[in-house]
Structures are given as structure tokens and as C-alpha cells.
Amino acid sequence: MKFRLKIWRQAGPDQPGRFEEYTVDNISPDMSFLEMLDELNEELVRQDKDPIAFDSDCREGICGACGLMINGMAHGPKLGCTTCELRMREFPDGSLITVEPFRADAFPVIKDLVVDRSALDRIIAAGGYISVNTGSAPDANAIPIPKEIAEEAMDAAACIGCGACVAACPNASAALFTGAKISQLALLPQGHPERERRVISMVNQMDIEGFGNCSNHGECEAACPKGISIVNIARMRREYIRAVRTGGQVRASV
Amino acid sequence: MHGMAKDVTRKGTWQTSLGRKVIMGLTGILLIGYLIIHLTANLLVFAGDGGRLLNLYSHSLHQLGPLLFVARIALAALFIFHIITGIRVVIQNRKARSTRYTMAASKGGPSKMTPASRWMAITGLILLFFVPWHVNMFTLGPYYETVIDGVPMRDLYRLVVERFKDPAIAFTYAAVMLFLCMHLAHGFWSALQSLGALNRRWLPVAYTVGVILAILVAGGFFILPLYTYFFVPMPA
Ligand code: HEM
Ligand code: FES
């Protein structure tokens, strides 16, 4: 297959960027989008040009490192799929493909298509954990959890932190990411002792990082490679409302 | 052990990204509640009784005296609160992505992104201009008097028919209602979602109900001026 590519090039964080056009040929339809970019980069290196910087790690859809805006869609046109899992057969032969970095002021561009997503890590650090006394591992079934709850928590926990939700949101909101992280803990008893502090702390951090507000467009759910539902955003809001009403303090535990 | 306790000095407020959406949702849903009551009353124009019921209804409202005053202040407050919060939300959203995409498209699937959801600020702005025009035209308009069952009262019906006999007014009014329809089509379910009221079961229900509600409410207000223009005779 043959493609024309319009790719965002930017030398560094505060440098101006621009689109450049490339052509790739002899692309197998079974190649992933990243493998296609690898081919292009090898060609650029052969021509002694600067290869295109993009992120990737596992290349099997589990690490969340990859993530490109392809033809205006986060991770490209296919639902439930990361950029590394996206195959070139999804695109018509000979077509023009536009590739941009995930754009949000909270995700500054580092180089070309690579953005700094550590804002998401700081949201986690603000409260996306539980505090326990370490020691011998507790028995897995010591706390019985109904299957539906466990499933719901597991679905929220499928988030790989790729940032596609932010990239796809017209407001660059991190509500789905934060909602998933809060939900996975709010659903389980282990998350309950700190739930009020957690939601307030994480929501504050989300705002400090400069993400936008959620307008319920629901585009994040479509962009999410793990199909995480916006019901997690509603759950985060319930958690937030109860936390504000109780003054953000932990309920008396006696 | 209690890592979070040390770090958290801030308390939750209604002025975070989530808090503001609670305000938007609450004011929005109450405004929708008002619209439903308002429409139900206005449908009395269709009664074909020369405005008897409409005038009686309006008269009974005015009998409430100070209560009506309080209700009007509350309604105005809701409206203003909704607008101010909406503007702040939109400004923050624009700041969150100062470099815009060259190409942006919906992925479809479960996405609820529609022109209605994208144009909330624009349709809201149109309503912002519409409401004062409307209040000025009717509530603050000329005071015609009529006598029903021996009681003198304001002839609101005459005013309404008279205004809607002007094609410029009737058609402008109807056109604005199309934008109201859009605002409500996304607004209803969005408000419930902003208030955290939805889950897997109720989210699709709320979405569908919102679209139907928008068509019914905005549709009612859309037909009213056109029906009056074409079919209602001018009162003697
Ligand atoms: C008849 C009057 C109005 C009604 C019934 C109404 C209703 C609603 C509802 C129910 C929502 C959804 C709230 C949410 O998503 O949480 C909403 C959102 C919104 N409204 Fe209104 N509204 C009205 C007038 C206005 C006006 C005058 C403006 C101002 C310019 C406005 C601006 C907005 C904006 C910007 C949003 C979206 C907020 C966001 O992006 O999350 N609305 N409205
Ligand atoms: S490279 Fe790990 S998810 Fe794509």
C-alpha cells in the first residue's frame, strides 16, 4: 500500500511547529501504524534527515505510551484500539493521513509527536492509591466483593493512562481518566477509608494541571482504547458531591 | 500510613471543574422545569376560547402578589447563575487547548458528541438575547384590559396574538426555538450526568428522554407563534 502523510514536526517544547508531507510505499496492510512510521523513519535516516519522534513501548496495547491524533481521531479511526494496534488496512490505499500530537495545554509537546503526559501521573500521585500497612499479603478472598462490583471496578481499572480521552475531548478534559481512577477505588471496600480526601485531592490536581471541564460530549469513551464508560465520570461526580457535603473529611469510623 | 491527610489542605468547593458542572446541571434542570410549566400554560392559546383561559391563568398568577415577585427573582437568579457559570466553563475549556487541532473528527461509536453538544455556548448565547426581547415584548408590553366574569384583568391574549400577527416576530420566535431544541437535546441528559445521577442503566434512557423532551418543549414553543400567525383570528 501507498500513503501520503502529513505529519506535525516540532523541534522542541517552545519551538514553532509545522506540517510536513511524506510519501511511503510498499506498506503491508498488516503493518501497524507505528511500524509504518518506523519504515518512514528508516528512510529519513538513510537520507540523513531527522527521524520523526513518537512514543511507544509495549506495542501490544497495554502500556499506554503510544498515542497519536490520526485524521483527527485519537488512536485513529478504529474503536477500542491503540495506535500500536492499528493496522494500515484500516486506511484506503493511496490516501492522505494527517498525524498530529495529542493536543492539550496540560500535555506540552516535547518533540514532533511526543507529548509530556506526566500531568496524569500527578493526578494519580494526588490520591489514586490506598494506604495500607505492608506485611504479609492478605488472603485474596478475605473481603467478599460481589461479582458485578468487581467487574465494574475491573472495567475502570483497564485504563492504561494513554491520554486519548484528553486528546479527543473538545475541552481537553481529563474527566474520564480521573473518573476511572477514582471509580476503581471507590467501588471497592479497600478504597473507602480515603474516598473523600481522594476525590477532592485528585479533582483539585486535575484543575491545577489546566485540563478543561467535561461537557459530556462522550467523545472520550469512543476514543478510549479500553472502552471505559463515561458512567465513571458520573460516579466521580457523586463521589465529589458527597465529599464536598461532608467537608472533605473522612467519616467517623467508629 | 495516611499519606493523603498530610497533603490535602484544600477543601472541595463548587468552583472546581466538577463543582461548576453541578451548578450548570442544577440551574439547567430547574430552567427546564420552568420551561415545561411555562409551555403548559401557553398551550392555553390553543384553547380556542378567545383567550379566556390564558387571561384567567395570567390573572391568577398576578393574584400571588409578593410570591410572584419572589418566583421571578429566583428565576432570574437561576438564569444569571447559569450564564455566568457557563461563560466561565467555556473560557476555561478554550484555555485548556490553546493550540487547536488542524483536523478533528468524532470516532462515532458510543460518542454523544453532536452539533447540539458542540454548540451549547452558541445556542445558549442566542437564548441570552432572546429572553430579554421576549420579556420586553410580553411581560413589559402594553397593558390591554378586558373583563372576564365581571373581573377586570390584563388582556394578555390580545397582546400575544397581536405580536404574533407580525410575521417578523412570529418567524424569529419560531427560529430561536430550533436553537432551544438543540440546547435542550444535549442539556437534559447532560445536566443529569453532571449531577452524577446516571449509571449504566439510566444513561441511555436519560439521553433518549432528553431528545424527546427537547422536541416536545421546543416544538410546542415553535408551533405556538406559527399557529397564531396563520390560524388565530385577531380578537375583536
Ligand atoms: C431557557 C434557558 C436555558 C435552559 C433551559 C438551559 C438549560 C441548560 C442545561 C440543562 C444544560 C446542561 C447542563 C450540564 O451540562 O450540566 C445547559 C448547558 C449550558 N448552557 Fe444553558 N440553558 C438555558 C440558557 C442558557 C443561556 C442564556 C446560556 C448563555 C449564554 C447558556 C449556556 C450554556 C452553556 C455554555 C452550557 C454548556 C456547559 C458545558 O459546556 O458544560 N444556557 N443549559
Ligand atoms: S505502545 Fe504500549 S499501548 Fe501502544
XYZ file of C-alpha atoms and ligand atoms in Angstrom:
537
model
C 0.000 0.000 0.000
C 0.988 3.594 -0.561
C 0.172 6.619 1.588
C 0.719 10.313 1.684
C 1.416 11.520 5.221
C 1.001 14.983 6.658
C 2.933 14.910 9.924
C 3.435 17.541 12.618
C 7.117 18.388 13.090
C 8.282 20.434 16.049
C 11.923 20.655 17.103
C 11.328 21.273 20.791
C 8.884 22.310 23.517
C 8.635 26.019 22.796
C 9.550 25.918 19.137
C 7.053 26.650 16.407
C 5.775 23.534 14.649
C 4.525 22.875 11.132
C 3.200 20.055 8.988
C 5.472 18.234 6.572
C 4.425 15.882 3.826
C 5.941 12.475 3.219
C 5.148 9.543 0.978
C 5.526 5.893 1.990
C 5.323 2.981 -0.400
C 5.350 -0.836 -0.181
C 3.464 -0.800 3.092
C 1.922 -4.129 4.077
C -1.754 -3.860 5.058
C -0.914 -5.903 8.172
C 1.673 -3.434 9.414
C 0.763 -1.433 12.475
C 0.656 2.329 12.246
C 3.868 2.538 14.270
C 5.642 0.032 12.006
C 4.662 2.190 9.058
C 6.238 5.182 10.859
C 9.340 3.023 11.576
C 9.663 2.405 7.832
C 9.370 6.105 7.142
C 11.976 6.890 9.829
C 14.449 4.393 8.375
C 14.055 6.100 5.049
C 14.582 9.511 6.692
C 17.721 8.243 8.428
C 19.006 6.873 5.105
C 18.523 10.351 3.678
C 20.373 11.780 6.677
C 17.257 13.570 7.902
C 15.900 13.889 11.424
C 13.547 10.956 12.103
C 10.049 11.662 13.422
C 9.870 11.387 17.210
C 6.916 9.389 18.572
C 6.309 7.397 21.737
C 5.863 3.654 22.022
C 6.817 0.848 24.354
C 4.880 -2.414 24.557
C 3.391 -2.237 21.052
C 0.585 -4.526 22.167
C -1.932 -2.102 23.584
C -1.189 -2.366 27.285
C 1.322 0.301 28.273
C -0.388 3.459 27.029
C 2.815 5.029 25.720
C 1.727 5.384 22.112
C -0.942 7.804 21.121
C -1.339 9.933 18.016
C -4.101 12.046 16.578
C -4.695 10.306 13.254
C -7.063 12.001 10.808
C -8.472 13.981 13.725
C -9.175 10.912 15.879
C -7.206 9.781 18.920
C -5.546 6.433 18.070
C -7.063 6.645 14.583
C -10.430 5.588 13.206
C -10.824 2.148 14.795
C -12.765 1.838 18.066
C -11.197 0.060 21.041
C -7.679 0.140 19.667
C -4.371 1.866 20.423
C -2.136 3.407 17.758
C 0.270 0.462 18.050
C -2.578 -1.987 17.402
C -3.998 -0.022 14.487
C -3.304 -1.722 11.134
C -2.715 0.042 7.848
C -5.570 -1.887 6.218
C -7.914 0.500 8.048
C -6.902 3.219 5.574
C -7.779 3.381 1.869
C -4.749 2.754 -0.347
C -3.201 5.964 -1.611
C -4.999 8.150 0.918
C -3.649 11.179 2.760
C -3.229 10.627 6.507
C -2.865 13.584 8.867
C -0.884 12.913 12.060
C -0.785 15.364 14.960
C 0.332 15.061 18.570
C -2.271 14.796 21.350
C -3.035 18.444 21.983
C -3.792 19.945 25.381
C -2.036 22.690 27.298
C -1.607 20.121 30.058
C 0.266 17.899 27.549
C 3.113 20.102 26.266
C 4.819 18.876 23.099
C 8.348 17.620 23.738
C 9.270 16.905 20.139
C 7.266 16.204 16.981
C 4.547 13.769 18.088
C 5.833 13.178 21.627
C 3.956 14.936 24.425
C 4.570 15.119 28.149
C 1.696 13.340 29.889
C 3.124 13.469 33.405
C 0.141 15.634 34.410
C -1.784 12.336 34.547
C 0.836 10.866 36.883
C 0.478 13.855 39.186
C -3.280 13.281 39.349
C -2.592 9.709 40.469
C 0.006 10.901 42.965
C -2.598 13.267 44.425
C -4.753 10.373 45.612
C -5.036 7.466 43.203
C -3.838 4.933 45.713
C -4.811 3.324 49.024
C -2.801 3.457 52.226
C -2.170 0.071 53.859
C 0.211 -1.367 56.395
C 2.572 -3.545 54.475
C 3.231 -7.021 55.768
C 2.304 -10.452 54.622
C -0.098 -10.390 51.674
C -3.726 -10.661 52.850
C -5.773 -13.587 51.667
C -7.295 -12.748 48.281
C -10.828 -13.617 49.359
C -10.715 -12.184 52.871
C -13.097 -9.394 51.836
C -16.011 -10.739 49.781
C -16.871 -8.491 46.830
C -19.962 -9.086 44.674
C -19.102 -10.116 41.140
C -20.871 -7.148 39.489
C -18.898 -4.706 41.639
C -15.646 -6.489 40.944
C -16.399 -6.410 37.199
C -17.258 -2.721 37.269
C -14.065 -1.915 39.190
C -12.048 -4.051 36.781
C -13.532 -2.229 33.780
C -12.468 1.101 35.285
C -9.040 -0.295 36.114
C -8.488 -1.201 32.448
C -7.297 2.400 31.909
C -3.751 2.421 30.534
C -3.301 6.178 31.003
C -2.648 6.888 27.324
C -4.424 10.253 27.441
C -6.643 9.608 24.404
C -9.646 10.806 26.428
C -7.980 14.195 26.924
C -6.853 14.316 23.294
C -10.320 13.534 21.929
C -12.230 15.843 24.276
C -13.103 19.175 22.647
C -12.341 20.743 26.044
C -9.161 18.743 26.749
C -10.782 17.458 29.926
C -9.228 14.622 31.923
C -12.579 13.666 33.463
C -12.644 10.128 32.048
C -9.104 9.336 33.186
C -9.673 10.756 36.665
C -13.164 9.266 36.848
C -11.816 5.805 36.010
C -9.046 6.058 38.600
C -11.451 7.276 41.277
C -14.099 4.695 40.365
C -11.814 1.707 40.546
C -11.055 2.575 44.167
C -14.471 3.955 45.154
C -16.132 0.711 44.097
C -14.010 -1.482 46.347
C -14.003 -1.568 50.160
C -10.233 -1.035 50.225
C -10.782 2.396 48.698
C -13.442 3.558 51.125
C -11.413 4.904 54.080
C -9.850 7.649 51.966
C -12.582 8.241 49.421
C -13.487 11.846 50.336
C -9.925 13.068 50.522
C -9.046 11.172 47.377
C -11.691 12.670 45.124
C -11.108 16.236 46.291
C -7.374 15.928 46.006
C -7.440 14.358 42.544
C -10.034 16.794 41.177
C -8.025 19.741 42.500
C -4.898 18.360 40.861
C -6.750 17.855 37.588
C -7.729 21.539 37.644
C -4.248 22.716 38.636
C -2.814 20.890 35.631
C -5.011 23.015 33.360
C -7.346 20.399 31.919
C -10.744 21.641 30.728
C -14.206 20.928 32.098
C -16.238 17.949 30.971
C -19.229 18.973 28.824
C -20.486 15.409 28.484
C -19.697 15.081 24.787
C -18.788 11.457 25.476
C -16.125 11.506 22.746
C -13.614 10.240 25.339
C -15.416 6.918 25.620
C -15.227 6.463 21.843
C -11.518 7.332 21.842
C -10.638 5.114 24.811
C -8.785 2.033 23.560
C -10.227 0.160 26.536
C -13.779 1.434 26.003
C -14.030 2.870 29.517
C -17.533 4.194 30.039
C -18.495 7.742 30.974
C -20.582 6.275 33.811
C -17.253 6.513 35.638
C -17.413 10.297 35.237
C -20.879 10.278 36.812
C -19.536 8.155 39.658
C -16.648 10.574 40.205
C -19.200 13.408 40.422
C -21.234 11.512 43.007
C -18.062 10.953 44.984
C -17.190 14.628 44.674
C -20.626 15.871 45.726
C -20.641 13.686 48.831
C -17.085 14.733 49.681
C -17.890 18.442 49.421
C -21.016 17.953 51.505
C -19.063 16.221 54.239
C -16.387 18.922 54.122
C -13.854 16.589 52.534
C -13.258 14.867 55.820
C -13.231 11.167 56.453
C -16.416 9.962 58.054
C -16.091 8.912 61.643
C -15.015 5.329 61.588
C -16.334 4.367 64.998
C 0.107 5.490 56.502
C -2.208 8.425 55.935
C -0.356 9.921 53.027
C -3.266 11.893 51.705
C -4.184 13.508 55.007
C -0.967 15.480 55.113
C -1.075 16.728 51.538
C -4.657 17.868 51.372
C -5.027 21.387 52.604
C -7.641 22.439 50.082
C -11.257 21.632 50.634
C -13.749 20.751 47.974
C -15.762 23.655 46.641
C -18.368 24.316 43.978
C -15.788 26.298 41.992
C -13.754 23.358 40.692
C -14.317 21.850 37.249
C -16.719 19.366 38.838
C -18.419 21.872 41.127
C -19.173 24.224 38.264
C -20.805 21.448 36.336
C -23.002 20.741 39.345
C -24.081 24.390 39.193
C -24.677 24.163 35.425
C -26.648 20.975 35.799
C -28.756 22.178 38.719
C -29.604 25.572 37.226
C -30.143 23.974 33.803
C -32.545 21.324 35.041
C -34.519 23.900 37.058
C -34.727 26.155 33.991
C -36.071 23.186 32.025
C -38.630 22.634 34.795
C -39.714 26.252 34.399
C -39.946 25.898 30.619
C -42.259 22.897 30.974
C -44.625 24.835 33.267
C -44.416 27.879 31.014
C -45.228 25.842 27.908
C -48.136 24.039 29.560
C -49.690 27.409 30.398
C -49.047 28.846 26.952
C -50.776 25.941 25.294
C -53.963 27.608 26.552
C -53.649 29.784 23.443
C -54.840 26.722 21.564
C -57.980 26.517 23.701
C -59.895 28.457 21.039
C -61.834 30.348 23.700
C -60.789 33.830 22.675
C -58.118 33.873 25.349
C -60.384 33.323 28.347
C -58.287 30.584 29.999
C -54.961 32.208 29.203
C -56.056 35.503 30.716
C -57.529 33.797 33.773
C -54.267 31.898 34.276
C -52.185 35.046 33.951
C -54.564 36.869 36.279
C -54.333 34.113 38.902
C -50.546 34.327 38.755
C -50.712 38.041 39.433
C -53.010 37.378 42.399
C -49.988 35.710 44.053
C -48.538 39.162 44.656
C -45.216 39.043 46.518
C -44.901 35.319 45.811
C -44.796 36.032 42.083
C -42.118 38.627 42.730
C -40.019 36.096 44.656
C -40.508 33.489 41.923
C -39.405 35.971 39.258
C -36.290 36.930 41.208
C -35.461 33.244 41.733
C -35.915 32.540 38.032
C -33.733 35.488 37.045
C -31.088 34.366 39.533
C -31.071 30.846 38.088
C -30.720 32.237 34.599
C -27.874 34.593 35.518
C -26.077 31.943 37.569
C -26.360 29.524 34.653
C -24.982 32.066 32.181
C -22.074 33.254 34.336
C -21.009 29.711 35.158
C -21.436 28.689 31.506
C -19.194 31.519 30.334
C -16.500 30.660 32.887
C -16.609 26.999 31.879
C -16.274 27.831 28.188
C -13.369 30.252 28.770
C -11.515 27.612 30.780
C -12.162 24.998 28.120
C -10.663 27.191 25.424
C -7.602 27.828 27.563
C -7.139 24.092 28.056
C -6.286 23.704 24.359
C -4.695 26.893 23.105
C -3.188 25.157 20.055
C -6.134 23.695 18.198
C -6.181 20.609 16.007
C -5.882 21.004 12.265
C -8.227 18.093 11.869
C -10.767 16.842 14.407
C -13.455 14.250 13.884
C -15.757 12.125 16.007
C -14.937 8.436 16.299
C -18.652 7.623 16.451
C -19.452 4.501 18.463
C -20.592 5.449 21.969
C -19.768 9.148 21.425
C -22.528 11.601 22.331
C -20.826 14.457 20.505
C -23.332 16.160 18.191
C -23.812 19.681 16.849
C -26.135 20.126 19.855
C -23.344 19.317 22.319
C -20.724 21.321 20.412
C -22.881 24.431 20.088
C -24.136 24.738 23.682
C -22.423 28.099 24.120
C -23.760 29.426 20.808
C -27.322 28.207 21.326
C -27.111 29.495 24.912
C -25.975 32.902 23.670
C -28.923 33.060 21.271
C -31.246 32.323 24.210
C -29.486 35.035 26.198
C -30.532 37.598 23.577
C -33.939 36.063 23.096
C -35.129 36.107 26.699
C -34.926 39.895 27.318
C -36.547 40.531 23.920
C -39.341 38.183 24.860
C -39.847 39.593 28.368
C -39.856 43.120 26.994
C -42.411 42.177 24.361
C -44.911 40.419 26.611
C -44.440 40.937 30.351
C -43.366 44.564 29.948
C -45.519 45.137 26.851
C -48.647 47.341 26.601
C -51.359 46.733 29.162
C -54.627 45.909 27.392
C -57.600 45.377 29.627
C -60.533 43.020 29.376
C -63.327 41.917 31.671
C -63.900 38.228 32.303
C -66.798 37.130 34.525
C -67.104 40.689 35.723
C -63.469 40.895 36.795
C -61.242 43.411 35.035
C -57.838 41.947 34.141
C -54.952 42.217 31.723
C -55.740 41.018 28.191
C -52.505 39.151 27.622
C -54.115 37.086 24.916
C -54.714 40.156 22.755
C -51.096 41.193 23.164
C -49.797 37.737 22.244
C -51.981 37.414 19.159
C -51.226 40.958 18.096
C -47.469 40.377 18.319
C -47.562 37.020 16.569
C -49.578 38.505 13.725
C -46.364 40.315 12.850
C -44.540 37.817 10.613
C -41.108 39.148 11.606
C -41.847 38.390 15.256
C -43.584 35.053 14.669
C -40.848 33.659 12.447
C -37.936 34.977 14.513
C -39.515 33.487 17.607
C -40.002 30.124 15.891
C -36.448 30.120 14.559
C -34.989 30.717 18.012
C -36.955 27.702 19.242
C -34.911 25.470 16.925
C -31.828 26.565 18.846
C -33.654 25.967 22.120
C -34.342 22.452 20.869
C -30.618 21.905 20.370
C -29.741 23.340 23.779
C -32.220 21.035 25.468
C -31.410 17.963 23.387
C -27.919 17.892 24.876
C -28.789 19.838 28.035
C -31.256 17.483 29.663
C -29.176 14.325 29.833
C -26.007 16.357 30.302
C -27.438 18.039 33.393
C -28.294 14.671 34.952
C -24.841 13.356 34.084
C -23.226 16.484 35.580
C -25.151 15.870 38.787
C -23.838 12.310 38.908
C -27.354 10.949 38.616
C -26.711 8.423 35.839
C -25.365 4.893 35.665
C -25.148 2.183 33.013
C -28.864 1.588 33.141
C -30.171 5.164 33.207
C -27.672 6.928 30.970
C -29.160 5.755 27.642
C -32.684 6.316 28.997
C -31.862 9.887 30.028
C -30.319 10.567 26.627
C -33.402 9.424 24.739
C -35.795 11.162 27.112
C -33.777 14.367 26.657
C -34.124 14.305 22.887
C -37.871 13.615 23.099
C -38.326 16.306 25.746
C -36.399 18.826 23.651
C -38.594 18.128 20.629
C -41.806 18.368 22.681
C -40.889 21.517 24.637
C -39.161 23.434 21.854
C -41.705 22.057 19.382
C -44.564 23.482 21.443
C -42.958 26.912 21.563
C -42.185 26.612 17.852
C -45.740 25.852 16.766
C -47.324 28.482 19.005
C -46.298 31.634 17.102
C -46.764 29.999 13.704
C -50.219 28.656 14.583
C -51.185 32.066 15.900
C -49.881 33.814 12.798
C -51.712 31.549 10.389
C -54.866 30.473 12.169
C -55.842 32.554 15.206
C -58.233 35.430 14.453
C -57.400 38.837 15.886
C -59.625 39.413 18.963
C -62.344 41.981 18.378
C -34.111 28.730 28.575
C -32.967 28.842 29.031
C -31.938 27.765 29.244
C -32.097 26.455 29.623
C -33.397 25.739 29.922
C -30.778 25.871 29.692
C -30.521 24.575 30.035
C -29.265 24.000 30.069
C -28.948 22.691 30.531
C -29.932 21.707 31.097
C -27.607 22.495 30.382
C -26.811 21.246 30.715
C -26.035 21.452 31.966
C -24.895 20.459 32.107
O -24.344 20.028 31.118
O -24.544 20.157 33.239
C -27.070 23.682 29.812
C -25.743 23.847 29.479
C -25.202 25.016 29.018
N -25.874 26.228 28.900
Fe -27.846 26.519 29.123
N -29.859 26.804 29.339
C -30.527 27.985 29.066
C -29.968 29.185 28.697
C -28.619 29.399 28.526
C -28.030 30.682 28.270
C -28.775 32.009 28.166
C -26.697 30.481 28.168
C -25.663 31.551 27.973
C -25.000 32.055 27.204
C -26.438 29.072 28.328
C -25.209 28.478 28.235
C -24.952 27.151 28.452
C -23.687 26.504 28.235
C -22.411 27.169 27.747
C -23.841 25.168 28.589
C -22.799 24.066 28.472
C -21.895 23.982 29.643
C -20.815 22.958 29.395
O -20.095 23.064 28.397
O -20.684 22.063 30.181
N -27.631 28.439 28.560
N -28.097 24.601 29.644
S 2.903 1.049 22.668
Fe 2.067 0.287 24.528
S -0.035 0.728 24.209
Fe 0.800 1.252 22.284
